[in-house]
Amino acid sequence: MEDSQMPHLPPAPQVRKMLLLGEQQVAKHRDSQEAANVVTIMLALARLGEPHNTDVLITLNAPSQISNQSSSATLGCKPMGGDIEKCNDIFTRVVASFNIVDYTLFGSG
């Protein structure tokens, strides 16, 4: 991830920043595994170095495929809220606006 994508945090190497994207198949509630939905997972990881030595993780989970057998299908749920670009935009804006106001939250190591 470029430092400019999380501009309110110190640059590398003080803070190492990563973006990750994945998918998982997960059944809701008491649905069978055959009714599993595909969920897209967007992660932003900021590894704070000395003296904090901690990680900050920002996540967004969005259904990207709703199984016809899923209980969500009967509710009229749409994959990614019906708009993949909107989900990506929201996540990008959240990550770009993230700021740590008080680093003492993490202790001094």
PDB file of C-alpha atoms in Angstrom:
ATOM      1  CA  MET A   1       0.000   0.000   0.000  1.00  0.00           C
ATOM      2  CA  GLU A   2       1.264   3.470  -0.793  1.00  0.00           C
ATOM      3  CA  ASP A   3       1.751   5.832   2.149  1.00  0.00           C
ATOM      4  CA  SER A   4      -0.627   8.242   0.393  1.00  0.00           C
ATOM      5  CA  GLN A   5      -3.494   5.760   0.829  1.00  0.00           C
ATOM      6  CA  MET A   6      -3.299   6.245   4.633  1.00  0.00           C
ATOM      7  CA  PRO A   7      -1.995   9.804   4.717  1.00  0.00           C
ATOM      8  CA  HIS A   8      -2.718  10.482   8.398  1.00  0.00           C
ATOM      9  CA  LEU A   9      -0.272   7.838   9.628  1.00  0.00           C
ATOM     10  CA  PRO A  10       3.526   8.155   9.607  1.00  0.00           C
ATOM     11  CA  PRO A  11       5.250   6.815   6.477  1.00  0.00           C
ATOM     12  CA  ALA A  12       7.159   3.556   6.180  1.00  0.00           C
ATOM     13  CA  PRO A  13       9.244   2.257   7.886  1.00  0.00           C
ATOM     14  CA  GLN A  14       7.617   3.733  11.036  1.00  0.00           C
ATOM     15  CA  VAL A  15       4.264   2.291   9.987  1.00  0.00           C
ATOM     16  CA  ARG A  16       4.059  -0.589   7.530  1.00  0.00           C
ATOM     17  CA  LYS A  17       0.759  -0.485   5.601  1.00  0.00           C
ATOM     18  CA  MET A  18      -0.870  -3.323   3.674  1.00  0.00           C
ATOM     19  CA  LEU A  19      -4.104  -3.881   1.761  1.00  0.00           C
ATOM     20  CA  LEU A  20      -5.496  -7.382   1.463  1.00  0.00           C
ATOM     21  CA  LEU A  21      -8.484  -8.749  -0.426  1.00  0.00           C
ATOM     22  CA  GLY A  22     -10.014 -12.183   0.008  1.00  0.00           C
ATOM     23  CA  GLU A  23     -13.172 -14.226  -0.228  1.00  0.00           C
ATOM     24  CA  GLN A  24     -14.787 -16.806   2.001  1.00  0.00           C
ATOM     25  CA  GLN A  25     -17.785 -19.065   1.684  1.00  0.00           C
ATOM     26  CA  VAL A  26     -19.982 -18.872   4.743  1.00  0.00           C
ATOM     27  CA  ALA A  27     -23.460 -20.091   5.595  1.00  0.00           C
ATOM     28  CA  LYS A  28     -25.645 -17.789   7.676  1.00  0.00           C
ATOM     29  CA  HIS A  29     -27.265 -18.778  10.933  1.00  0.00           C
ATOM     30  CA  ARG A  30     -28.576 -22.317  10.602  1.00  0.00           C
ATOM     31  CA  ASP A  31     -28.302 -22.548   6.807  1.00  0.00           C
ATOM     32  CA  SER A  32     -26.637 -25.650   5.415  1.00  0.00           C
ATOM     33  CA  GLN A  33     -23.212 -25.417   3.770  1.00  0.00           C
ATOM     34  CA  GLU A  34     -24.951 -25.784   0.392  1.00  0.00           C
ATOM     35  CA  ALA A  35     -26.595 -22.422   1.114  1.00  0.00           C
ATOM     36  CA  ALA A  36     -23.247 -20.709   1.728  1.00  0.00           C
ATOM     37  CA  ASN A  37     -22.807 -17.178   0.416  1.00  0.00           C
ATOM     38  CA  VAL A  38     -19.549 -15.794  -0.944  1.00  0.00           C
ATOM     39  CA  VAL A  39     -18.308 -12.847   1.123  1.00  0.00           C
ATOM     40  CA  THR A  40     -15.607 -10.466  -0.061  1.00  0.00           C
ATOM     41  CA  ILE A  41     -13.273  -9.321   2.712  1.00  0.00           C
ATOM     42  CA  MET A  42     -11.284  -6.106   2.382  1.00  0.00           C
ATOM     43  CA  LEU A  43      -8.519  -5.550   4.956  1.00  0.00           C
ATOM     44  CA  ALA A  44      -6.182  -2.667   5.649  1.00  0.00           C
ATOM     45  CA  LEU A  45      -3.382  -3.435   8.085  1.00  0.00           C
ATOM     46  CA  ALA A  46      -1.184  -0.784   9.684  1.00  0.00           C
ATOM     47  CA  ARG A  47       1.761  -2.200  11.660  1.00  0.00           C
ATOM     48  CA  LEU A  48       2.968   0.393  14.130  1.00  0.00           C
ATOM     49  CA  GLY A  49       6.648   0.031  14.920  1.00  0.00           C
ATOM     50  CA  GLU A  50       8.625   1.128  17.975  1.00  0.00           C
ATOM     51  CA  PRO A  51       7.656   2.017  20.606  1.00  0.00           C
ATOM     52  CA  HIS A  52       4.099   0.706  20.083  1.00  0.00           C
ATOM     53  CA  ASN A  53       4.667  -2.629  18.309  1.00  0.00           C
ATOM     54  CA  THR A  54       1.000  -3.206  17.531  1.00  0.00           C
ATOM     55  CA  ASP A  55      -1.301  -3.684  14.549  1.00  0.00           C
ATOM     56  CA  VAL A  56      -4.409  -1.757  13.539  1.00  0.00           C
ATOM     57  CA  LEU A  57      -6.826  -3.664  11.328  1.00  0.00           C
ATOM     58  CA  ILE A  58      -9.684  -2.105   9.340  1.00  0.00           C
ATOM     59  CA  THR A  59     -12.108  -4.546   7.698  1.00  0.00           C
ATOM     60  CA  LEU A  60     -15.118  -4.449   5.421  1.00  0.00           C
ATOM     61  CA  ASN A  61     -17.089  -7.622   4.713  1.00  0.00           C
ATOM     62  CA  ALA A  62     -19.571  -7.562   1.848  1.00  0.00           C
ATOM     63  CA  PRO A  63     -21.572 -10.427   0.336  1.00  0.00           C
ATOM     64  CA  SER A  64     -20.467 -10.826  -3.269  1.00  0.00           C
ATOM     65  CA  GLN A  65     -22.670 -13.812  -4.143  1.00  0.00           C
ATOM     66  CA  ILE A  66     -25.932 -14.830  -2.462  1.00  0.00           C
ATOM     67  CA  SER A  67     -26.854 -18.503  -2.757  1.00  0.00           C
ATOM     68  CA  ASN A  68     -30.420 -19.170  -3.940  1.00  0.00           C
ATOM     69  CA  GLN A  69     -30.694 -21.531  -0.948  1.00  0.00           C
ATOM     70  CA  SER A  70     -29.542 -18.923   1.569  1.00  0.00           C
ATOM     71  CA  SER A  71     -31.955 -17.376   4.057  1.00  0.00           C
ATOM     72  CA  SER A  72     -30.599 -14.036   2.769  1.00  0.00           C
ATOM     73  CA  ALA A  73     -32.023 -14.753  -0.694  1.00  0.00           C
ATOM     74  CA  THR A  74     -35.572 -14.644   0.651  1.00  0.00           C
ATOM     75  CA  LEU A  75     -34.872 -11.201   2.175  1.00  0.00           C
ATOM     76  CA  GLY A  76     -33.971  -9.714  -1.189  1.00  0.00           C
ATOM     77  CA  CYS A  77     -30.332  -9.095  -0.251  1.00  0.00           C
ATOM     78  CA  LYS A  78     -28.151  -8.040  -3.175  1.00  0.00           C
ATOM     79  CA  PRO A  79     -24.475  -8.935  -3.545  1.00  0.00           C
ATOM     80  CA  MET A  80     -22.178  -6.064  -2.468  1.00  0.00           C
ATOM     81  CA  GLY A  81     -25.281  -4.082  -1.704  1.00  0.00           C
ATOM     82  CA  GLY A  82     -25.843  -4.194  -5.449  1.00  0.00           C
ATOM     83  CA  ASP A  83     -22.814  -1.975  -6.139  1.00  0.00           C
ATOM     84  CA  ILE A  84     -19.243  -3.340  -6.021  1.00  0.00           C
ATOM     85  CA  GLU A  85     -17.707   0.026  -6.891  1.00  0.00           C
ATOM     86  CA  LYS A  86     -19.558   1.694  -4.028  1.00  0.00           C
ATOM     87  CA  CYS A  87     -18.166  -0.858  -1.528  1.00  0.00           C
ATOM     88  CA  ASN A  88     -14.642  -0.307  -2.839  1.00  0.00           C
ATOM     89  CA  ASP A  89     -15.109   3.463  -2.664  1.00  0.00           C
ATOM     90  CA  ILE A  90     -16.399   3.338   0.921  1.00  0.00           C
ATOM     91  CA  PHE A  91     -13.480   1.169   2.030  1.00  0.00           C
ATOM     92  CA  THR A  92     -10.945   3.420   0.284  1.00  0.00           C
ATOM     93  CA  ARG A  93     -12.410   6.513   1.958  1.00  0.00           C
ATOM     94  CA  VAL A  94     -12.460   4.876   5.398  1.00  0.00           C
ATOM     95  CA  VAL A  95      -8.805   3.830   5.070  1.00  0.00           C
ATOM     96  CA  ALA A  96      -7.759   7.256   3.741  1.00  0.00           C
ATOM     97  CA  SER A  97      -9.498   9.062   6.593  1.00  0.00           C
ATOM     98  CA  PHE A  98      -8.175   6.842   9.389  1.00  0.00           C
ATOM     99  CA  ASN A  99      -6.147   8.764  11.945  1.00  0.00           C
ATOM    100  CA  ILE A 100      -4.746   7.954  15.378  1.00  0.00           C
ATOM    101  CA  VAL A 101      -5.351  10.968  17.603  1.00  0.00           C
ATOM    102  CA  ASP A 102      -3.762   9.624  20.789  1.00  0.00           C
ATOM    103  CA  TYR A 103      -0.918   7.106  20.444  1.00  0.00           C
ATOM    104  CA  THR A 104      -0.845   6.519  24.207  1.00  0.00           C
ATOM    105  CA  LEU A 105      -3.790   4.207  23.553  1.00  0.00           C
ATOM    106  CA  PHE A 106      -1.162   1.667  22.463  1.00  0.00           C
ATOM    107  CA  GLY A 107       1.239   2.176  25.335  1.00  0.00           C
ATOM    108  CA  SER A 108       4.916   2.876  24.907  1.00  0.00           C
ATOM    109  CA  GLY A 109       6.190  -0.678  24.531  1.00  0.00           C
TER     110      GLY A 109
END
